[in-house]
mmCIF file of C-alpha atoms in Angstrom:
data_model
loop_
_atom_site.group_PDB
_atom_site.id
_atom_site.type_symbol
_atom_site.label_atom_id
_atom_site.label_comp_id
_atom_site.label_asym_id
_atom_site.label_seq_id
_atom_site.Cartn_x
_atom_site.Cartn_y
_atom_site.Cartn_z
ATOM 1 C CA UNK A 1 -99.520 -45.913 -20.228
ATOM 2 C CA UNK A 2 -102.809 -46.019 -19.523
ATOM 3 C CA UNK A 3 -105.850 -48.709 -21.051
ATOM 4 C CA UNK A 4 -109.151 -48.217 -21.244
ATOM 5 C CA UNK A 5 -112.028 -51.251 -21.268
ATOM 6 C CA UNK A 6 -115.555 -50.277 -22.315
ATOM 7 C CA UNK A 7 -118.645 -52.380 -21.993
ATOM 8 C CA UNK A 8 -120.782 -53.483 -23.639
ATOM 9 C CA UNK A 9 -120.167 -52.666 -27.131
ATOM 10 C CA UNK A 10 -123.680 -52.501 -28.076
ATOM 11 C CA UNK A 11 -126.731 -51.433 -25.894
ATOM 12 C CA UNK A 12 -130.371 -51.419 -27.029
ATOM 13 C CA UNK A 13 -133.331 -49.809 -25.080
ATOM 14 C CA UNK A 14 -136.536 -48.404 -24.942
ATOM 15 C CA UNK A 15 -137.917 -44.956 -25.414
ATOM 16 C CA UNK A 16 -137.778 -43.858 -21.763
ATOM 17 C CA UNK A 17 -135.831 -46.404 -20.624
ATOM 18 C CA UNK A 18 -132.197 -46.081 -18.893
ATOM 19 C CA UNK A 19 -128.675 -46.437 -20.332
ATOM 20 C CA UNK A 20 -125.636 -47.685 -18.782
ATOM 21 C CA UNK A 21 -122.537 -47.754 -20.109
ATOM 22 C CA UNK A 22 -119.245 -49.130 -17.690
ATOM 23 C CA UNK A 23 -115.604 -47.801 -18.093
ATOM 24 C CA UNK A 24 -112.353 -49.598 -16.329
ATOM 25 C CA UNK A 25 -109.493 -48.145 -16.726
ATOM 26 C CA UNK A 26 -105.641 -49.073 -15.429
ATOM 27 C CA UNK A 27 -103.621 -46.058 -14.177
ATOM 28 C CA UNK A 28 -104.227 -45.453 -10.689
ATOM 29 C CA UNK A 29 -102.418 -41.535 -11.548
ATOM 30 C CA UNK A 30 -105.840 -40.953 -13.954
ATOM 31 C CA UNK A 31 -107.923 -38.092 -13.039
ATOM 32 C CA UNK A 32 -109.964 -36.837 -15.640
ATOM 33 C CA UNK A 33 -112.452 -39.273 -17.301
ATOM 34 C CA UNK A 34 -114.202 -37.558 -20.311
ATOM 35 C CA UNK A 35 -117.265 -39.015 -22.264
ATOM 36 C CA UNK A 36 -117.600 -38.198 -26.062
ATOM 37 C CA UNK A 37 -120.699 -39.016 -28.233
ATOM 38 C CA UNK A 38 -120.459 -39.231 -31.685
ATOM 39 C CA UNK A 39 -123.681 -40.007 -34.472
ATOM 40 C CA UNK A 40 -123.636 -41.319 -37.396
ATOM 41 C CA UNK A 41 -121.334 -40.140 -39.948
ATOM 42 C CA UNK A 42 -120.202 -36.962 -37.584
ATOM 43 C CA UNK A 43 -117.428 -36.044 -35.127
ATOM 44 C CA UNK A 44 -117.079 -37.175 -31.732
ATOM 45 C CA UNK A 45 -118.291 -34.663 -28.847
ATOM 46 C CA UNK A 46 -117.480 -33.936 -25.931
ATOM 47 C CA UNK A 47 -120.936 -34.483 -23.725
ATOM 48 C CA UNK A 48 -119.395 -34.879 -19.791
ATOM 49 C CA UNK A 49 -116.337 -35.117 -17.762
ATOM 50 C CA UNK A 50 -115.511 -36.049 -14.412
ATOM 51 C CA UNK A 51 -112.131 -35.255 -12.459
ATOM 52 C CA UNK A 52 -110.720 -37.203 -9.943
ATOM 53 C CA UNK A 53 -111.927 -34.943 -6.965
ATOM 54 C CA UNK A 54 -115.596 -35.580 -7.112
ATOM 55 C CA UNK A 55 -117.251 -39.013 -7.698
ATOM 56 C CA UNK A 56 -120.873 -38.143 -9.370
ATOM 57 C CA UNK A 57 -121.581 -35.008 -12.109
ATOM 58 C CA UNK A 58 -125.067 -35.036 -13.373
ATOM 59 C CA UNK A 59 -126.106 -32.532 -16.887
ATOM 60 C CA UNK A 60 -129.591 -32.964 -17.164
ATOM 61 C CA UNK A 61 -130.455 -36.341 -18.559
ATOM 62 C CA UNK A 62 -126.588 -37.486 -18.639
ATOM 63 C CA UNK A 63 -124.559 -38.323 -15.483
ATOM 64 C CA UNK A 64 -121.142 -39.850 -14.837
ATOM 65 C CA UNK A 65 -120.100 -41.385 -11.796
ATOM 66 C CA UNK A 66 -116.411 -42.275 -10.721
ATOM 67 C CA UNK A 67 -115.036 -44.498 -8.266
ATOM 68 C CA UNK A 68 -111.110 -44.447 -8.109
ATOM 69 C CA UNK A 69 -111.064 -47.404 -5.439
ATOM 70 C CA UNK A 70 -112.346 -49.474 -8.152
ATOM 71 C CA UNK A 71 -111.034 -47.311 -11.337
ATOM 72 C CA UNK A 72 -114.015 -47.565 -12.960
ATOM 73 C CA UNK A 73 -116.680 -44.901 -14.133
ATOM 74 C CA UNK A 74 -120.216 -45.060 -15.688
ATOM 75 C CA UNK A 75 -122.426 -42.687 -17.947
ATOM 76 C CA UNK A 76 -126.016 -43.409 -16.673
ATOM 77 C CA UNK A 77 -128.476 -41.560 -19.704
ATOM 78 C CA UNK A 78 -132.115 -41.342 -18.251
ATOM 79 C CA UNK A 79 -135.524 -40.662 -19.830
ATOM 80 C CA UNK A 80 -133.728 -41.669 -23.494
ATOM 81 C CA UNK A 81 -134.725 -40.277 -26.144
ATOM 82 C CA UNK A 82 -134.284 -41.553 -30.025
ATOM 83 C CA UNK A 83 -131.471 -38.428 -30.602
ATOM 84 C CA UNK A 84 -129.475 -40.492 -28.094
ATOM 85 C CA UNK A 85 -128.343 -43.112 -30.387
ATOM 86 C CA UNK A 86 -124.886 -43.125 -31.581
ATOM 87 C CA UNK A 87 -121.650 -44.704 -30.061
ATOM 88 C CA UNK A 88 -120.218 -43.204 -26.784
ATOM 89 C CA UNK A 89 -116.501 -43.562 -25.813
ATOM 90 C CA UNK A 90 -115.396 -43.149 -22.409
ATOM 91 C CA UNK A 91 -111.508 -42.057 -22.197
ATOM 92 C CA UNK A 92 -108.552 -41.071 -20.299
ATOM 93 C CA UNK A 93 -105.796 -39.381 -20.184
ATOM 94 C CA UNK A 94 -102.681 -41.404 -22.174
ATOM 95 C CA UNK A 95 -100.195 -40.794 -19.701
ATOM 96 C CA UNK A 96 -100.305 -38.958 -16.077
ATOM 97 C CA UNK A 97 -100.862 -35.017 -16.610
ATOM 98 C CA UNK A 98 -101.036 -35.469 -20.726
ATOM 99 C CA UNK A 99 -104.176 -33.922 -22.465
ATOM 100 C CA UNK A 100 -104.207 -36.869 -25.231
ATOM 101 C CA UNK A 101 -106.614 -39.402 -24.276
ATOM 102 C CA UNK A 102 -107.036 -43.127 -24.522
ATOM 103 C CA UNK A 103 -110.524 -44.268 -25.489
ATOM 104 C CA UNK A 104 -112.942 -47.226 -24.642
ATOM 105 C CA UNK A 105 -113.653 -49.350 -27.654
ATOM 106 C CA UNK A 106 -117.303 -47.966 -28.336
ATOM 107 C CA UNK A 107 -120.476 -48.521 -27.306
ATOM 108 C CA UNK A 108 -123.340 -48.499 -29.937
ATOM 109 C CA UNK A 109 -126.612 -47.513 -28.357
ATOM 110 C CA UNK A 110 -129.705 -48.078 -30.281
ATOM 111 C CA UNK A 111 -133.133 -46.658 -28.714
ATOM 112 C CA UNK A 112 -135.550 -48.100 -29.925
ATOM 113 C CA UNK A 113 -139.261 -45.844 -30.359
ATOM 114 C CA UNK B 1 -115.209 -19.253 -34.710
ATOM 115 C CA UNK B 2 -114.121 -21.922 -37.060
ATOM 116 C CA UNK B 3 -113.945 -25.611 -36.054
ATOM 117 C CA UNK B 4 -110.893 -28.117 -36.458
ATOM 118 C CA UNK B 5 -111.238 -28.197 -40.828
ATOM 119 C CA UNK B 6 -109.740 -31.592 -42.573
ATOM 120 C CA UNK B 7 -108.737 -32.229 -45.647
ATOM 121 C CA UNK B 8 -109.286 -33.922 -48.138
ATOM 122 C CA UNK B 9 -112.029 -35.860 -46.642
ATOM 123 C CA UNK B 10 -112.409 -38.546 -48.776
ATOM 124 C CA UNK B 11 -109.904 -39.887 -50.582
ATOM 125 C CA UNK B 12 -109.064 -43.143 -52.518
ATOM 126 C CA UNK B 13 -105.166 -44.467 -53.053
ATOM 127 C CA UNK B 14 -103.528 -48.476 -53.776
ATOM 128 C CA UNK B 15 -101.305 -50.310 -51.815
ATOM 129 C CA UNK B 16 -97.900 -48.798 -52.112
ATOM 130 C CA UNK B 17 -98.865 -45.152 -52.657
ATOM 131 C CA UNK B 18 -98.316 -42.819 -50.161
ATOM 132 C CA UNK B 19 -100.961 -39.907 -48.909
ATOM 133 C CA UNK B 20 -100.706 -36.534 -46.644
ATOM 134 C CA UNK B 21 -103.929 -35.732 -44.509
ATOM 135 C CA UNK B 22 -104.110 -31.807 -43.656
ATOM 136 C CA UNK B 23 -105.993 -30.318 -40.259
ATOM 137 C CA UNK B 24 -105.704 -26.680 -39.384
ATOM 138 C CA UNK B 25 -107.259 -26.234 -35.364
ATOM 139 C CA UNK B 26 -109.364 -24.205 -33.632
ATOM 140 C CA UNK B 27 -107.940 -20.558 -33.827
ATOM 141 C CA UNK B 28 -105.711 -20.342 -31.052
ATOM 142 C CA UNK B 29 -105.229 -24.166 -30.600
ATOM 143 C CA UNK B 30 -101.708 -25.134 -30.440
ATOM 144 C CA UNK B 31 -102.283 -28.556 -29.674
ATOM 145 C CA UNK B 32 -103.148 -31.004 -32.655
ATOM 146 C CA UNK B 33 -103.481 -34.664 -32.084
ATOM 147 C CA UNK B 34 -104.226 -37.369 -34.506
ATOM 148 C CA UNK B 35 -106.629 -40.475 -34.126
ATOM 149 C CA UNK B 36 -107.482 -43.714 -35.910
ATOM 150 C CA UNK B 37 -110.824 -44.742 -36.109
ATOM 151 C CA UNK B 38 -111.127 -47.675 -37.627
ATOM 152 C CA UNK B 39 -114.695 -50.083 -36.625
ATOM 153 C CA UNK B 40 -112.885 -52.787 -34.562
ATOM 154 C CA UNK B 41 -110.028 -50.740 -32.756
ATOM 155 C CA UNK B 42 -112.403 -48.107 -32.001
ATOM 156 C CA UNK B 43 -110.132 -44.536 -31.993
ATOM 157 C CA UNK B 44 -106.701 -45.243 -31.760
ATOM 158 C CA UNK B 45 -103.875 -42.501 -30.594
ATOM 159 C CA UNK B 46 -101.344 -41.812 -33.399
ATOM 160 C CA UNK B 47 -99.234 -38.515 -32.021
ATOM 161 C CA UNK B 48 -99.758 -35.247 -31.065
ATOM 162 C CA UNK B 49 -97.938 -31.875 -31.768
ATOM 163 C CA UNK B 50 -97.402 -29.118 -30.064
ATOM 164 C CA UNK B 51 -95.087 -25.593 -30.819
ATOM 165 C CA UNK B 52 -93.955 -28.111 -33.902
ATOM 166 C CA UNK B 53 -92.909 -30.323 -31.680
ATOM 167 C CA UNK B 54 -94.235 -33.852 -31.545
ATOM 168 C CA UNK B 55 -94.907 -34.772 -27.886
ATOM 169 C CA UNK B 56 -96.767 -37.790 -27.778
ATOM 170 C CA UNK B 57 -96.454 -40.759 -29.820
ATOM 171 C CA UNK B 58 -99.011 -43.771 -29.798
ATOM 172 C CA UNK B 59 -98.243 -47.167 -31.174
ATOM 173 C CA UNK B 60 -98.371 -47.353 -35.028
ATOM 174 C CA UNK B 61 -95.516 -48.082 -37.632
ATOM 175 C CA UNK B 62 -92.707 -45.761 -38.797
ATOM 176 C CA UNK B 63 -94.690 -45.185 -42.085
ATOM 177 C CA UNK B 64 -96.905 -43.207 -40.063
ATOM 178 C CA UNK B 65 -95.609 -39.465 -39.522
ATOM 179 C CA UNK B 66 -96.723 -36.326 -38.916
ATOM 180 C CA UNK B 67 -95.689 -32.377 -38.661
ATOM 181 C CA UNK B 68 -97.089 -29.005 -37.369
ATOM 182 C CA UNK B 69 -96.177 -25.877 -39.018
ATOM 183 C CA UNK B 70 -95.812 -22.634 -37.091
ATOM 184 C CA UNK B 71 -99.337 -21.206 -37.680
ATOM 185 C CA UNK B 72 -100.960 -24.697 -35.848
ATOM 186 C CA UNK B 73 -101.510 -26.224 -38.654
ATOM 187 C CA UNK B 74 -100.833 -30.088 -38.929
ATOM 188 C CA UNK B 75 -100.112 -32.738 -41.561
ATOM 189 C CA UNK B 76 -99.882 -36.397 -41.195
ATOM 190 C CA UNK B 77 -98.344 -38.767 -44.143
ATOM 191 C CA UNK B 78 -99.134 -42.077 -44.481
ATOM 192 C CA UNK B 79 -96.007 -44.115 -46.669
ATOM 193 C CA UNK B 80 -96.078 -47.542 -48.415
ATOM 194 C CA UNK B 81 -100.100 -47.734 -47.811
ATOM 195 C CA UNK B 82 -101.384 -51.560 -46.898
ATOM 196 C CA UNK B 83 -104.844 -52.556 -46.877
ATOM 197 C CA UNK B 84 -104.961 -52.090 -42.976
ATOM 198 C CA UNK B 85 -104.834 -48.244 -43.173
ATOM 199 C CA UNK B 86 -108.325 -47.904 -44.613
ATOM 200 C CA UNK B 87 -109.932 -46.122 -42.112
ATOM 201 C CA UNK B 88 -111.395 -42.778 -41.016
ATOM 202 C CA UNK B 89 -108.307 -40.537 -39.376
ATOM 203 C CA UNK B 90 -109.134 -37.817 -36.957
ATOM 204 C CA UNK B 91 -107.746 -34.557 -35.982
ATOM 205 C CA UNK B 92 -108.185 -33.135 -32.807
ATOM 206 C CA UNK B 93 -106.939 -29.636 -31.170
ATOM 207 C CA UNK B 94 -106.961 -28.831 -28.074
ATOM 208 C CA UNK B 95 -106.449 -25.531 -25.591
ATOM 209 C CA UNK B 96 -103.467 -24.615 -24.007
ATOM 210 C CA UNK B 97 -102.430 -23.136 -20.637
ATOM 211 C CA UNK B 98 -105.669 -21.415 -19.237
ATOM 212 C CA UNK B 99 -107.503 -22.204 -22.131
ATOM 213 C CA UNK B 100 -106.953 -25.971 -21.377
ATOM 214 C CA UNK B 101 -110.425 -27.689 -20.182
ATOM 215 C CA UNK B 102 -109.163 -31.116 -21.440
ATOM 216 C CA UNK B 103 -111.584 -31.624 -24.217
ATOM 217 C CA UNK B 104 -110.637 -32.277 -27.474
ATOM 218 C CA UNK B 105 -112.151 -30.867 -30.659
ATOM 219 C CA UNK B 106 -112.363 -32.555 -33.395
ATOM 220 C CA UNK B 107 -112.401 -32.091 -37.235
ATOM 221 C CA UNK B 108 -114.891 -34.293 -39.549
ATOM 222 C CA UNK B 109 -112.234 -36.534 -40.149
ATOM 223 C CA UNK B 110 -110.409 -37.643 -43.531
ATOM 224 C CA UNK B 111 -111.453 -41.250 -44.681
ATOM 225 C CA UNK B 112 -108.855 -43.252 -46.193
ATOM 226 C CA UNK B 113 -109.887 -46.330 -48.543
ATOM 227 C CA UNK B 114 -106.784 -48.246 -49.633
ATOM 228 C CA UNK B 115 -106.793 -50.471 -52.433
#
């Protein structure tokens, strides 16, 4: 089965300022890496995924990068804003082919005005 | 259309008592999963059902179980509760076939506070 590593577990930054957040996971087989978001108090959402056959996706502010030598993959948030604080889990897939997902262990990002 | 709907979402039981969490998915939705959230293991996978069937199965305890009725809808039961199930569990559903994107939807959640 797959196993997911997420770091760091907390982030704080600047208005403005960039967020990184790093992803490693184990199963070579993996090919869809999704990103969820979820605020205080509400459910997690989906905000990007990336699938095995590209290695960059970019949605405005939020981008994901993947690079399957290394199984690891990134969210990069630009231009942050104080809406983007909450806890982000990166994820994939619990076994080869299966929809259900293993998740990172959280990362709480704070942006501070 | 209506969102993946939990219930109860708060609730309060003791150690030894038993409790059944309720999640009715997305119309259409034939996959329902269950998560753990819980602050330091993060979301954890408990099983997922699908056609009534339980496909998946993550690593919890035999006192953790669930169903899925023919209309989608899902229950999970919870038996002998210890202190250690206090958390916030999740219900997720999911697209099948075409309708499959990969993302999972999920409900508000039912927190759990075992005393």
């Amino acid at each position: 089965g797959e196993n997911v590593e997420q770091h760091p577990s907390t982030l704080s930054v600047q208005e403005g300022d960039s967020a990184v957040i790093k992803c490693t996971y184990s199963d070579s087989a993996s090919n869809y890496f999704p990103w969820y978001k979820q605020e205080l108090g509400k459910r997690p959402q989906l905000i990007i995924d990336i699938r095995s056959n590209v290695g960059e996706k970019k949605d405005q502010r939020i981008a994901v990068t993947l690079n399957k030598t290394a199984k690891h993959f990134s969210l990069h948030i630009t231009e942050t804003q104080p809406e983007d604080s909450a806890v982000y889990f990166c994820a994939a897939p619990l076994i080869q082919g299966a929809q259900k997902l293993v998740f990172g262990q959280g990362t709480r990002l704070t942006i501070n005005p | 259309k209506a969102g993946v709907t939990q219930t109860p979402r708060y609730l309060i039981k003791t150690r030894g008592q038993q409790v059944t969490l309720s999640c009715s998915p997305i119309s259409g939705h034939r996959s329902v999963s269950w998560y753990q959230q819980t602050p330091g293991q993060g979301l954890q996978f408990l099983f997922e059902y699908f056609s009534e069937t339980q496909r998946n199965k993550g690593n919890f305890p035999g006192r953790f179980s669930g169903r899925q009725f023919s209309n989608s809808r899902s229950e999970m039961n919870v038996s002998t509760l210890e202190l250690g199930d206090s958390a916030l569990y999740l219900c997720a559903s999911s697209g099948t076939g075409l309708a499959n994107t990969g993302e999972l939807f999920f409900g508000e959640g039912s927190r759990l506070t075992v005393l």
